[in-house]
XYZ file of C-alpha atoms in Angstrom:
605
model
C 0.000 0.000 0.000
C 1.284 2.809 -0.773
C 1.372 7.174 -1.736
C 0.736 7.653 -5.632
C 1.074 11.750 -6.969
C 1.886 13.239 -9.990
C 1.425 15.341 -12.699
C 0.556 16.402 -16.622
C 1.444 19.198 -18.643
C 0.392 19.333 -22.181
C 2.768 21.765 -22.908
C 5.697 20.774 -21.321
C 6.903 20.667 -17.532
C 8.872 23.742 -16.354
C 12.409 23.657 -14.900
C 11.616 23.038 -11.391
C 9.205 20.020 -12.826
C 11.208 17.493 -10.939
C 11.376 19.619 -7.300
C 7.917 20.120 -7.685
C 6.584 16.485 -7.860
C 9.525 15.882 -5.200
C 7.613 17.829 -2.542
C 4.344 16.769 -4.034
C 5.497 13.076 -3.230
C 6.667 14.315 0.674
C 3.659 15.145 1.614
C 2.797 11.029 1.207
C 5.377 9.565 3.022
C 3.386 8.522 5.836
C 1.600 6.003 3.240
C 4.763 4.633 2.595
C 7.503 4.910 4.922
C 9.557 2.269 3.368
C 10.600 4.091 0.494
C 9.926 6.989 -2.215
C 10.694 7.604 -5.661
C 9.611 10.195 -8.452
C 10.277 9.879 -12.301
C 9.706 13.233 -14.536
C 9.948 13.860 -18.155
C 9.547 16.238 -20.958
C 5.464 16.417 -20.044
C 5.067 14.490 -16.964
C 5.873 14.339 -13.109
C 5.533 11.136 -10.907
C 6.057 10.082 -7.441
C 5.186 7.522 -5.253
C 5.945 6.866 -1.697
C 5.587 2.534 -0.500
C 4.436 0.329 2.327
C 6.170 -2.688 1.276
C 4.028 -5.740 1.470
C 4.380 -7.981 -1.497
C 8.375 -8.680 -2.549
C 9.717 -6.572 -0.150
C 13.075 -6.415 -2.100
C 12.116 -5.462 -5.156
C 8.750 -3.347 -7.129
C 10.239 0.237 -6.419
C 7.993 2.798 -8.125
C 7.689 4.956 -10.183
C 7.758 1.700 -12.561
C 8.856 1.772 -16.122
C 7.940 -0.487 -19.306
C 9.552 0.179 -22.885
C 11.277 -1.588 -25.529
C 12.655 1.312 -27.513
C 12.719 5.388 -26.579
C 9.532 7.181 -26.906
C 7.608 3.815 -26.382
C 7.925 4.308 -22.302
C 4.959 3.318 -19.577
C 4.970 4.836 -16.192
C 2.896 3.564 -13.545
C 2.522 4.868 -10.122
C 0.219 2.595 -8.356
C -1.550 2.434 -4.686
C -3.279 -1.074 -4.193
C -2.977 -5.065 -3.564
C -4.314 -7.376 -6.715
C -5.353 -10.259 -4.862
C -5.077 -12.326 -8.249
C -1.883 -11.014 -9.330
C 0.000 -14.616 -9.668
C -3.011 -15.732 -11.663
C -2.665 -12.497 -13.917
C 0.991 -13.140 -13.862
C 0.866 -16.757 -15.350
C -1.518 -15.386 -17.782
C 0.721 -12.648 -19.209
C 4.091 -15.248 -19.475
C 1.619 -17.058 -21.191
C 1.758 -13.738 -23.706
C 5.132 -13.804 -23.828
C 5.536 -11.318 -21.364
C 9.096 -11.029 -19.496
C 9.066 -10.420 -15.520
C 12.024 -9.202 -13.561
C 9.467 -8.709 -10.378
C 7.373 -10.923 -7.983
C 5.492 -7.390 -7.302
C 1.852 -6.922 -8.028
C 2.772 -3.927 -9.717
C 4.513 -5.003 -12.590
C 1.773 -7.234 -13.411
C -0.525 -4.155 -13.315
C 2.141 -2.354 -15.477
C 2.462 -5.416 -17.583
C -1.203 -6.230 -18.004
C -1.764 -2.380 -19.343
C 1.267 -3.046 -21.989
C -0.926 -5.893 -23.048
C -4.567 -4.981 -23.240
C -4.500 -1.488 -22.460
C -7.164 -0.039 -20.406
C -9.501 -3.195 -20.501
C -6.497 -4.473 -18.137
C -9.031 -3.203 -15.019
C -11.748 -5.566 -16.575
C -9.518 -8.532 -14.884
C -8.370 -7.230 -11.611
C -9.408 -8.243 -8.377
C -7.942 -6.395 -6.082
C -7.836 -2.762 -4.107
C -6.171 -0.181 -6.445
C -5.774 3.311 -7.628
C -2.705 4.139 -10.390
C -1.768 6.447 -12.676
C 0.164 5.719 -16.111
C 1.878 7.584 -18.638
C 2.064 6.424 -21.930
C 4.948 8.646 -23.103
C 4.479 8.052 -26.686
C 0.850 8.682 -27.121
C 0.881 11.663 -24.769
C -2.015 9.739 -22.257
C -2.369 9.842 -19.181
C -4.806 7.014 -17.652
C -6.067 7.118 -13.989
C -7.917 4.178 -12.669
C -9.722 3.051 -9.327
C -10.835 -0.199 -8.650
C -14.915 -1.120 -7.850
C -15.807 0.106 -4.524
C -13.792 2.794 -4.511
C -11.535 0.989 -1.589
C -8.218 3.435 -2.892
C -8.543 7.393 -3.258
C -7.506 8.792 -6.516
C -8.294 12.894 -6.528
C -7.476 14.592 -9.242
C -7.471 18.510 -10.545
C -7.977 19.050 -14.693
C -7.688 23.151 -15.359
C -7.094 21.995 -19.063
C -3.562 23.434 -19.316
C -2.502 20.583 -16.535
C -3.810 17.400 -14.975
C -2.531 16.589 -11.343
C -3.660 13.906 -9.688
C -3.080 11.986 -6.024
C -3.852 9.893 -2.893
C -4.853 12.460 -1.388
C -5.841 16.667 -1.714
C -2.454 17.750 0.415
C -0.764 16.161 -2.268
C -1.927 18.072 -5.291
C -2.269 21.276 -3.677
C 1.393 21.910 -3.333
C 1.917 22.389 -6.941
C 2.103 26.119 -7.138
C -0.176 26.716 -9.367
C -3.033 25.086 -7.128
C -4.708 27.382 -4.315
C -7.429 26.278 -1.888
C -10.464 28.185 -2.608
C -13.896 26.833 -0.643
C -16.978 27.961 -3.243
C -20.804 27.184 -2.765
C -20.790 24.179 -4.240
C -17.617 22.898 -1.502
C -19.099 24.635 1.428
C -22.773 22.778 0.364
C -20.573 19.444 0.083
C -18.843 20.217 3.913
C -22.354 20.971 5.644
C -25.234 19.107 3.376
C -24.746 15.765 4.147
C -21.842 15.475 6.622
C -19.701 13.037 7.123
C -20.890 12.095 3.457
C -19.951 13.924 0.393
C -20.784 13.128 -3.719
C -18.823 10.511 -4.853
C -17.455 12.145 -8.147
C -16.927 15.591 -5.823
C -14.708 16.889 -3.749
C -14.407 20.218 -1.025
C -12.281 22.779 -2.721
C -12.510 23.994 -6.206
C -11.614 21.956 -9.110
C -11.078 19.024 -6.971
C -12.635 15.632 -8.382
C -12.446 12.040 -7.360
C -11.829 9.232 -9.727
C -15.730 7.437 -8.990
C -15.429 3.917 -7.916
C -15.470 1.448 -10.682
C -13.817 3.578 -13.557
C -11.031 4.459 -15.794
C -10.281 7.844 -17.241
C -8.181 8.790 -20.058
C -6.963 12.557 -20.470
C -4.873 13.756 -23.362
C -4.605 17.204 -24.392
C -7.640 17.500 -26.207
C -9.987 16.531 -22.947
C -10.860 13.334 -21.394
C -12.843 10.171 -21.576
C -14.317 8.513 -18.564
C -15.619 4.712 -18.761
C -17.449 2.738 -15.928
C -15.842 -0.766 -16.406
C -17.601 -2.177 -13.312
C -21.262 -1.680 -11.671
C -23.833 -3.754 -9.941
C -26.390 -5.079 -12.105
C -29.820 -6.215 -11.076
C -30.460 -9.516 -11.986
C -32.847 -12.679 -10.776
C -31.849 -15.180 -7.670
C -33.921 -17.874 -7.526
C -31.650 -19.541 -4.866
C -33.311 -20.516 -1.279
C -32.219 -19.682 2.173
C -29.690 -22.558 2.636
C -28.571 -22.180 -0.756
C -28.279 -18.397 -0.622
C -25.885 -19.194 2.620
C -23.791 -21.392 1.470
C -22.490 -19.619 -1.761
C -22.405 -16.459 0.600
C -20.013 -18.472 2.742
C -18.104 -19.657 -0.720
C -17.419 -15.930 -1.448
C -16.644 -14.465 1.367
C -14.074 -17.505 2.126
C -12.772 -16.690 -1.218
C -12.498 -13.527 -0.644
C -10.601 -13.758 3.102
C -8.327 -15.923 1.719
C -7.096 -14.020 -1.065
C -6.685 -11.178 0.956
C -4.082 -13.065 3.190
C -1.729 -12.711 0.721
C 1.360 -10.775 2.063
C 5.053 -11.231 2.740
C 4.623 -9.096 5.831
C 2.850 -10.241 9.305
C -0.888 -10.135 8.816
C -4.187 -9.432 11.817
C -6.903 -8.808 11.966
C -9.475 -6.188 13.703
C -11.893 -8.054 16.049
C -14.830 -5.866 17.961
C -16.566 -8.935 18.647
C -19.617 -8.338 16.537
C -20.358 -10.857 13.593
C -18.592 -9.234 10.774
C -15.055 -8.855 12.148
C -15.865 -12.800 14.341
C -16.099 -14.232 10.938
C -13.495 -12.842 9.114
C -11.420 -13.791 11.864
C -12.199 -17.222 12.517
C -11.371 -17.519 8.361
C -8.767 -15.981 8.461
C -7.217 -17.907 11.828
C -8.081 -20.851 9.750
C -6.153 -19.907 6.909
C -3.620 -17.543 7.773
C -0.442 -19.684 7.673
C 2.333 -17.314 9.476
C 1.926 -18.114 13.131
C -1.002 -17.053 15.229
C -3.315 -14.277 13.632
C -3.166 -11.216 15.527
C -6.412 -9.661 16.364
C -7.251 -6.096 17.983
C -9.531 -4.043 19.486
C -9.967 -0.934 21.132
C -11.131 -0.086 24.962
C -10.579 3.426 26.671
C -9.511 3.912 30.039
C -11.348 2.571 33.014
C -13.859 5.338 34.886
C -14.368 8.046 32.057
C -16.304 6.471 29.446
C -20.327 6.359 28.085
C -20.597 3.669 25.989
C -24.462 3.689 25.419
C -24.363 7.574 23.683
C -26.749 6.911 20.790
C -28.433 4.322 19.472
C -25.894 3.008 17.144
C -23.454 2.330 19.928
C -24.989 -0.271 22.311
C -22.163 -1.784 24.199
C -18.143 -2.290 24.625
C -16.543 -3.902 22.166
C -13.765 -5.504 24.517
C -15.376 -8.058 26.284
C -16.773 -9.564 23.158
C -14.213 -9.415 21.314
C -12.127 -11.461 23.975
C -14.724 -14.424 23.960
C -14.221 -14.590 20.362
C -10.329 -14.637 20.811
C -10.498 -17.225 22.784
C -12.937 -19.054 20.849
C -10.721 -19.261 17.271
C -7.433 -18.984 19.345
C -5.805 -15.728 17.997
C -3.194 -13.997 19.769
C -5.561 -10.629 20.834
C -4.729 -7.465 22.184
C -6.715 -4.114 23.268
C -5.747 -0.968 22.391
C -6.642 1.369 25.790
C -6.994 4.843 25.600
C -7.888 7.761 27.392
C -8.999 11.203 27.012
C -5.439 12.429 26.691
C -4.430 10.213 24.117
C -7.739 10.855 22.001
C -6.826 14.851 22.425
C -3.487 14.562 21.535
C -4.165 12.646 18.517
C -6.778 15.642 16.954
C -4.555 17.791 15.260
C -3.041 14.881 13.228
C -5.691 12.974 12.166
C -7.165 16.572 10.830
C -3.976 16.726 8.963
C -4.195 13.499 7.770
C -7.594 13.602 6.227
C -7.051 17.178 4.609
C -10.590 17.996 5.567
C -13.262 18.301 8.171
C -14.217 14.865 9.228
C -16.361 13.797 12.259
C -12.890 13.164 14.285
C -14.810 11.599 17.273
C -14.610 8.161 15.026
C -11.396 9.481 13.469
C -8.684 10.167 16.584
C -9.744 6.519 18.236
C -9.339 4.828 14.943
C -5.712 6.403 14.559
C -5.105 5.209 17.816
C -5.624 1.677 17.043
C -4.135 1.492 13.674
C -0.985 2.866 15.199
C -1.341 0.111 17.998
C -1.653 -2.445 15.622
C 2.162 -0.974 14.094
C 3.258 -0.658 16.982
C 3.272 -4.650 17.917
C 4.589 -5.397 13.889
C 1.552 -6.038 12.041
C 1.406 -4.390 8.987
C -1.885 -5.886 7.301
C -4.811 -6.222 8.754
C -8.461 -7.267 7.230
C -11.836 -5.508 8.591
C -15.452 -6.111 8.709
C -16.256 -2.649 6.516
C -18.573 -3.163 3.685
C -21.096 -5.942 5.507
C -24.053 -3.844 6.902
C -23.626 -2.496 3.194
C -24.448 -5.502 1.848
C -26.537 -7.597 3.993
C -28.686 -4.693 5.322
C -26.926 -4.409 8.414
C -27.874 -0.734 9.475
C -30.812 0.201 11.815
C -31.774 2.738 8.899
C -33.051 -0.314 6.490
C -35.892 -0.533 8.334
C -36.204 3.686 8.101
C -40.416 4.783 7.216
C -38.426 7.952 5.905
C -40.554 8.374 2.791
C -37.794 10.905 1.060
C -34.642 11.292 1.557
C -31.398 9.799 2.742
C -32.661 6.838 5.650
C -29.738 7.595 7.849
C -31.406 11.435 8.094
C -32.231 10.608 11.630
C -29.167 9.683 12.351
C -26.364 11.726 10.366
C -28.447 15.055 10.963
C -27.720 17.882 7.939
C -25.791 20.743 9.588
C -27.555 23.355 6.598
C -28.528 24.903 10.421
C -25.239 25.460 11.292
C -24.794 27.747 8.274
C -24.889 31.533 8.088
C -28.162 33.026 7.285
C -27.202 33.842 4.177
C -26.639 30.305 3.419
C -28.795 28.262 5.084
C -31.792 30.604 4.162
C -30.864 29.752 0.034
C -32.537 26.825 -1.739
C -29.437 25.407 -3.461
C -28.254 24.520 0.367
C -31.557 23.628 1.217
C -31.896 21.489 -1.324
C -28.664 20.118 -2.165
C -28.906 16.933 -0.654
C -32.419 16.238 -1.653
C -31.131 16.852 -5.716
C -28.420 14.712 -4.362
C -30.421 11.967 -3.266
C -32.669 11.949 -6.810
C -29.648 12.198 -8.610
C -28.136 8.883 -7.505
C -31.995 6.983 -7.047
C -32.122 7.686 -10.871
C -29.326 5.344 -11.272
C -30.333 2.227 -8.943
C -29.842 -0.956 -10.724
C -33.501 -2.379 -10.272
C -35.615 -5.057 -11.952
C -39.215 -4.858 -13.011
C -40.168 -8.067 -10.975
C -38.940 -6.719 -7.653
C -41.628 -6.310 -5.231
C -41.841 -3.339 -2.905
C -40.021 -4.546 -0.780
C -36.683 -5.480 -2.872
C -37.445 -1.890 -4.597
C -36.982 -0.110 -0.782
C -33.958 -1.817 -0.248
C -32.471 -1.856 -2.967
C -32.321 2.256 -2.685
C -31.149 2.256 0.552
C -28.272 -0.400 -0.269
C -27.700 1.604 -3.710
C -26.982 5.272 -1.328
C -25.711 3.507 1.351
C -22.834 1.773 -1.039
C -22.548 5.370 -3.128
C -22.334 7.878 -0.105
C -22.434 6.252 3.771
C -19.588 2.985 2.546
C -17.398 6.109 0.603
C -17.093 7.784 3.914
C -16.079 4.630 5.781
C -13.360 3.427 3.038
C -11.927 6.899 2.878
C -11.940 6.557 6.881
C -10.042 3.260 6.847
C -7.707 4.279 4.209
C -6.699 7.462 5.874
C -6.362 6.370 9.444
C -4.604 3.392 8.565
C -2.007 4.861 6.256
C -1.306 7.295 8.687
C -0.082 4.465 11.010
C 1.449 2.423 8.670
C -0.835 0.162 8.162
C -2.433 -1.707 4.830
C -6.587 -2.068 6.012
C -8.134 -4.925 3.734
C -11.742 -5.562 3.808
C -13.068 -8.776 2.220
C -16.961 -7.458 2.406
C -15.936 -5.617 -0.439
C -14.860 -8.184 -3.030
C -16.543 -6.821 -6.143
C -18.333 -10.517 -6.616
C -19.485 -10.921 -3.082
C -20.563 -7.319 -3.386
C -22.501 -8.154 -6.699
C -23.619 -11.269 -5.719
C -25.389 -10.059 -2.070
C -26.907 -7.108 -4.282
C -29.985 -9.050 -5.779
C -30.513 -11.342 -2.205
C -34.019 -10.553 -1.943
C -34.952 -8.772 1.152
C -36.729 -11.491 3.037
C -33.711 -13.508 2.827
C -31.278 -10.943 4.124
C -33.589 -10.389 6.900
C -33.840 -14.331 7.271
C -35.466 -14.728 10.363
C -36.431 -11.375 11.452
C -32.698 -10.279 12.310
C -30.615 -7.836 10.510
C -28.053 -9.958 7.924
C -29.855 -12.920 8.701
C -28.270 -14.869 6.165
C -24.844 -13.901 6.955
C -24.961 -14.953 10.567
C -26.778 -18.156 9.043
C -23.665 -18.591 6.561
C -21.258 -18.092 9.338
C -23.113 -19.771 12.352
C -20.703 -22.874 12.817
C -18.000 -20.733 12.984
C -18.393 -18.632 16.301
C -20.142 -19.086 19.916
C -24.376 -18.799 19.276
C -24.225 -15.211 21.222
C -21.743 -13.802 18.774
C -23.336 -14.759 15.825
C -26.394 -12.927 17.000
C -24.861 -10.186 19.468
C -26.587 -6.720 17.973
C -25.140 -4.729 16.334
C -22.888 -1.771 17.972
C -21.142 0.691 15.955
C -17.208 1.161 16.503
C -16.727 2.681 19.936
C -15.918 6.772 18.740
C -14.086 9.012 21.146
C -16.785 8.912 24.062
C -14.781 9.457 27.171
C -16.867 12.283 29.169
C -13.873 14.193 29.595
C -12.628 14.507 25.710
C -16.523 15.737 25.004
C -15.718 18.040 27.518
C -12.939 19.205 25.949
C -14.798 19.796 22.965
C -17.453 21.986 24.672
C -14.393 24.176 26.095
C -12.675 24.333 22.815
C -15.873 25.910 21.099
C -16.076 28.327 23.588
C -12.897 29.410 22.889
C -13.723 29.996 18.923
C -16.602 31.555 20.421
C -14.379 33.896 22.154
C -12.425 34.951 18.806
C -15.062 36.712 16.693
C -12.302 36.828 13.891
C -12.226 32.895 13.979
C -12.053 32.005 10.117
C -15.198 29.126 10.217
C -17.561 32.475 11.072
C -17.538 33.058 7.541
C -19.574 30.076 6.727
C -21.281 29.060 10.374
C -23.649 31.378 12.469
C -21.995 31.719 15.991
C -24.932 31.933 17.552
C -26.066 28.406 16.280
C -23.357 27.234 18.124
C -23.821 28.913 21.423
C -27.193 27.044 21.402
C -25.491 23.892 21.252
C -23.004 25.054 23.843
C -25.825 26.096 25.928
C -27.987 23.155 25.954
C -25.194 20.323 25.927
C -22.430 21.741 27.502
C -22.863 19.299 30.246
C -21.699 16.659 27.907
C -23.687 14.142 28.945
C -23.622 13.137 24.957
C -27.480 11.318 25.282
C -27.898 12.912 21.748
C -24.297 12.324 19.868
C -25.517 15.003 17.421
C -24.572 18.001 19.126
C -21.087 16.397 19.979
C -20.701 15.755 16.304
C -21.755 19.319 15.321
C -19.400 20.890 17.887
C -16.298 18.880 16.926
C -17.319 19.558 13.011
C -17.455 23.311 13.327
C -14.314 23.087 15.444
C -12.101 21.070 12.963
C -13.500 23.678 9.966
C -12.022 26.144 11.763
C -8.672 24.190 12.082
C -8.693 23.266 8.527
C -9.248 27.037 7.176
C -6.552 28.242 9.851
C -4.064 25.565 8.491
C -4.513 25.610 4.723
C -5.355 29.085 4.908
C -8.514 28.407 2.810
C -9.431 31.300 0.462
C -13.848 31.369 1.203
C -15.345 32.949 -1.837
């Protein structure tokens, strides 16, 4: 896993081309502290920064492919192909000469071969970037689910491209400017934002399942991968046992590493079962599983309704039921503070850092005690209906509105009072239902949850990958989730309703495919969201820090948000009792705005 940034210039790269992309590629080292490299030429500037996982010796990147001058490929590349031997065999088959065991030559390799359609045939986690130096292309790619980031900035003159926003807006031509449109994307539909979109100007994201081609006469986006809606005719027991089949597949392709891999155990059923796989599987030595805990005496784990009960205890009995070598991550309110200010950094944007500093924490746990893999349980409410917002009445609208709250309230009069932010996440909403895979057959039923699956994959599973991704980078760490296989994924897409509700339980016939594997109590423990930053004290400290913006009428984040919406939250919740996690959300949003204007000394048009 690994830092990918670069970038394009149709008419040619100045001096400093190389120094440029050099500091462009610094600002990703913590995605790969094992090594950096950049590559320029007459038009084109890459870097790349690596987490070695997969032949730790060799696959140094940038990565270059040619047979004679002018006929050059360039890949920088972000990713695991969990098929990549298969892919490998396939290509000597071709005639094609390896002098790597690295998953990235085959990618480089398999786009020599058959060009773009190469994506048609991964399997895998993956975001690159190639240069084909003779036909002046550039090609960015991002694999189904959108598991890798790939941002990217086209002004026409230039296309720059990277993991991540910090990257790209180093270039000097590149200045942070916040518009409508990115301050309607921060507030609207927070923590979620529009797949395609980004926050500040000009920013876009590579969508999930597609390919883009830029030359310098404009670009060509194709979707090479998207669910389809199609018949399953299969029963119950059936329905189970091929779920089993592909989630096994899955797990075990994603063992594949030449460094120490774990796993992440809360001791609910998705993160049991991919454990007790994976323990079955994993052939280095004991797996490693974790969890996280915080401090004894300071903590409120029933807050809100998606977070029922600690994660520890559970995920002990499970431990001790597949036999992995477990540890807890403890933390306290200290820690959790401390950690703020990075994991801001980290993300390059506002984020809901209650789930974000406790995260870090664990990720850099887990690297702490030499894993460097680990596979996660993100991506299963997703598909087998796990969330308590599938069984939403909402008749319009996003189904996790009573849950993730819009913060349009927050706003300044000036904005909230304007129907573009008032509506902007009901056009958002109709603009992805138009383009739910359905079939005429479904009954009402299938048609219900098939939208909420459709915007819970396209906006609430986004958030959570882009979660994963950052926090574990930032420690060092490769996350993996086998929920999101793009088959599994495809496959659980047309399980009719009544079957992923077997039995009147939410992912019935998950905990039905994976019931032999874990105590009875596991398999049908309720659901409890990941344990955020709820120590009474750090909400405290949240409550005292927005006072202090309070205090500073010149704070920067009072150009978008009304202070006095926030003194009502102060007001009413400053006790911190955190019954409603809401406010502690809001306060701890507006708070790390502020932070993120301060620090990239955001230009707010």
């Amino acid at each position: 896993m690994c830092g990918i940034t670069g970038f394009v210039s149709w008419s040619g790269l100045h001096r400093d081309g190389h120094a440029v992309v050099a500091r462009m590629t610094e600002q990703l080292q913590h995605r790969g502290p094992d090594g950096s490299g950049c590559w320029t030429s007459t038009h084109a500037a890459f870097g790349h920064t690596r987490l070695s996982i997969i032949d730790l010796a060799h696959g140094a990147q940038p990565m270059t492919l040619g047979d004679r001058p002018g006929h050059r490929l360039v890949l920088t590349y972000n990713g695991e192909l969990y098929n990549f031997r298969a892919l490998r065999s396939t290509l000597q088959s071709h005639g094609r000469v390896f002098h790597t065991d690295s998953d990235t030559e085959v990618v480089l390799q398999a786009f020599a071969e058959w060009g773009p359609q190469c994506v048609d045939r991964f399997t895998g986690m993956f975001a690159f970037a190639i240069w084909d130096e003779h036909a002046h292309r550039l090609t960015l790619a991002r694999d189904p689910l959108g598991v890798k980031p790939l941002f990217y900035l086209d002004d026409g003159a230039q296309v720059l491209f990277g993991s991540e926003e910090k990257t790209i807006l180093v270039h000097p031509t590149v200045e942070p400017v916040l518009d409508e449109t990115g301050v309607a994307e921060l507030f609207c539909m927070a923590p979620m934002v529009n797949r395609d979109r980004a926050v500040l100007r000009g920013f876009r994201q590579v969508e999930p399942g597609h390919i883009m081609t830029f030359g310098p006469h404009g670009s060509v986006s194709r979707c090479y991968w998207r669910l389809e809606a199609r018949p399953h005719r299969a029963d119950a027991a059936a329905t189970a046992t091929r779920v089993r089949e592909l989630l096994q597949e899955s797990v075990s392709g994603q063992l594949v590493s030449d460094v120490r891999v774990g796993a992440m155990l809360s001791g609910g059923v998705d993160s049991s079962a991919l454990s007790a796989m994976a323990m079955a599987e994993y052939t280095g030595g004991p797996l490693a599983t974790y969890d996280i805990d915080f401090a004894p005496g300071d903590t409120n784990y029933s807050s809100s309704a998606l977070h029922i009960d600690r994660d520890a205890p559970w995920a002990a009995k499970v431990a001790a039921h597949i036999g992995s070598h477990h540890s807890t991550c403890i933390v306290d309110t200290d820690d959790l503070l401390a950690a703020e200010g990075h994991t801001l950094r980290i993300w390059g944007r506002p984020m809901h850092r209650p789930a974000n500093v406790s995260l870090y924490l664990l990720f850099r746990h887990i690297r702490d005690t030499g894993t460097t893999v680990v596979v996660g349980g993100e991506g299963a409410d997703e598909a087998f209906a796990g969330y308590a917002w599938w069984r939403s009445t909402a008749a319009d609208g996003f189904a996790w509105q009573d849950v993730f709250r819009e913060s349009v309230g927050l706003l300044r009069p000036e904005f909230a009072s304007s129907p573009r932010f008032r509506d902007y996440a009901r056009d958002s909403h109709a603009t992805a239902r138009a383009r739910v895979p359905r079939l005429s057959t479904d009954s009402p039923d299938d048609r219900r949850a098939r939208e909420i699956s459709w915007m819970t994959y396209t906006f609430y599973l986004d958030y959570l990958l882009h979660r994963v991704d950052r926090m574990s980078m930032a420690a060092g760490v490769e996350a993996r989730v086998p929920f999101c296989d793009h088959e599994l994924v495809q496959y659980a897409w047309n399980v009719p309703w009544e079957l992923k509700n077997h039995g009147g339980i939410e992912k019935g016939i998950l905990r039905m495919a994976i019931a032999d594997l874990l105590p009875n109590e596991v398999t049908y423990r309720r659901k409890s969201g990941y344990p955020m930053a709820q120590t009474a004290s750090y909400q405290r400290a949240q409550y005292d820090a927005a006072r202090a913006v309070l205090a500073d009428r010149h704070a920067p984040v009072w150009q978008i948000v009304d202070p006095s919406a926030v003194t009502d939250i102060v007001g009413r919740s400053g006790v911190a009792n955190n019954s409603d996690w809401t406010d502690l959300n809001r306060i701890a949003y507006v708070l790390e705005t502020d932070s993120w204007l301060r620090d990239l000394r955001v230009r707010v048009l």
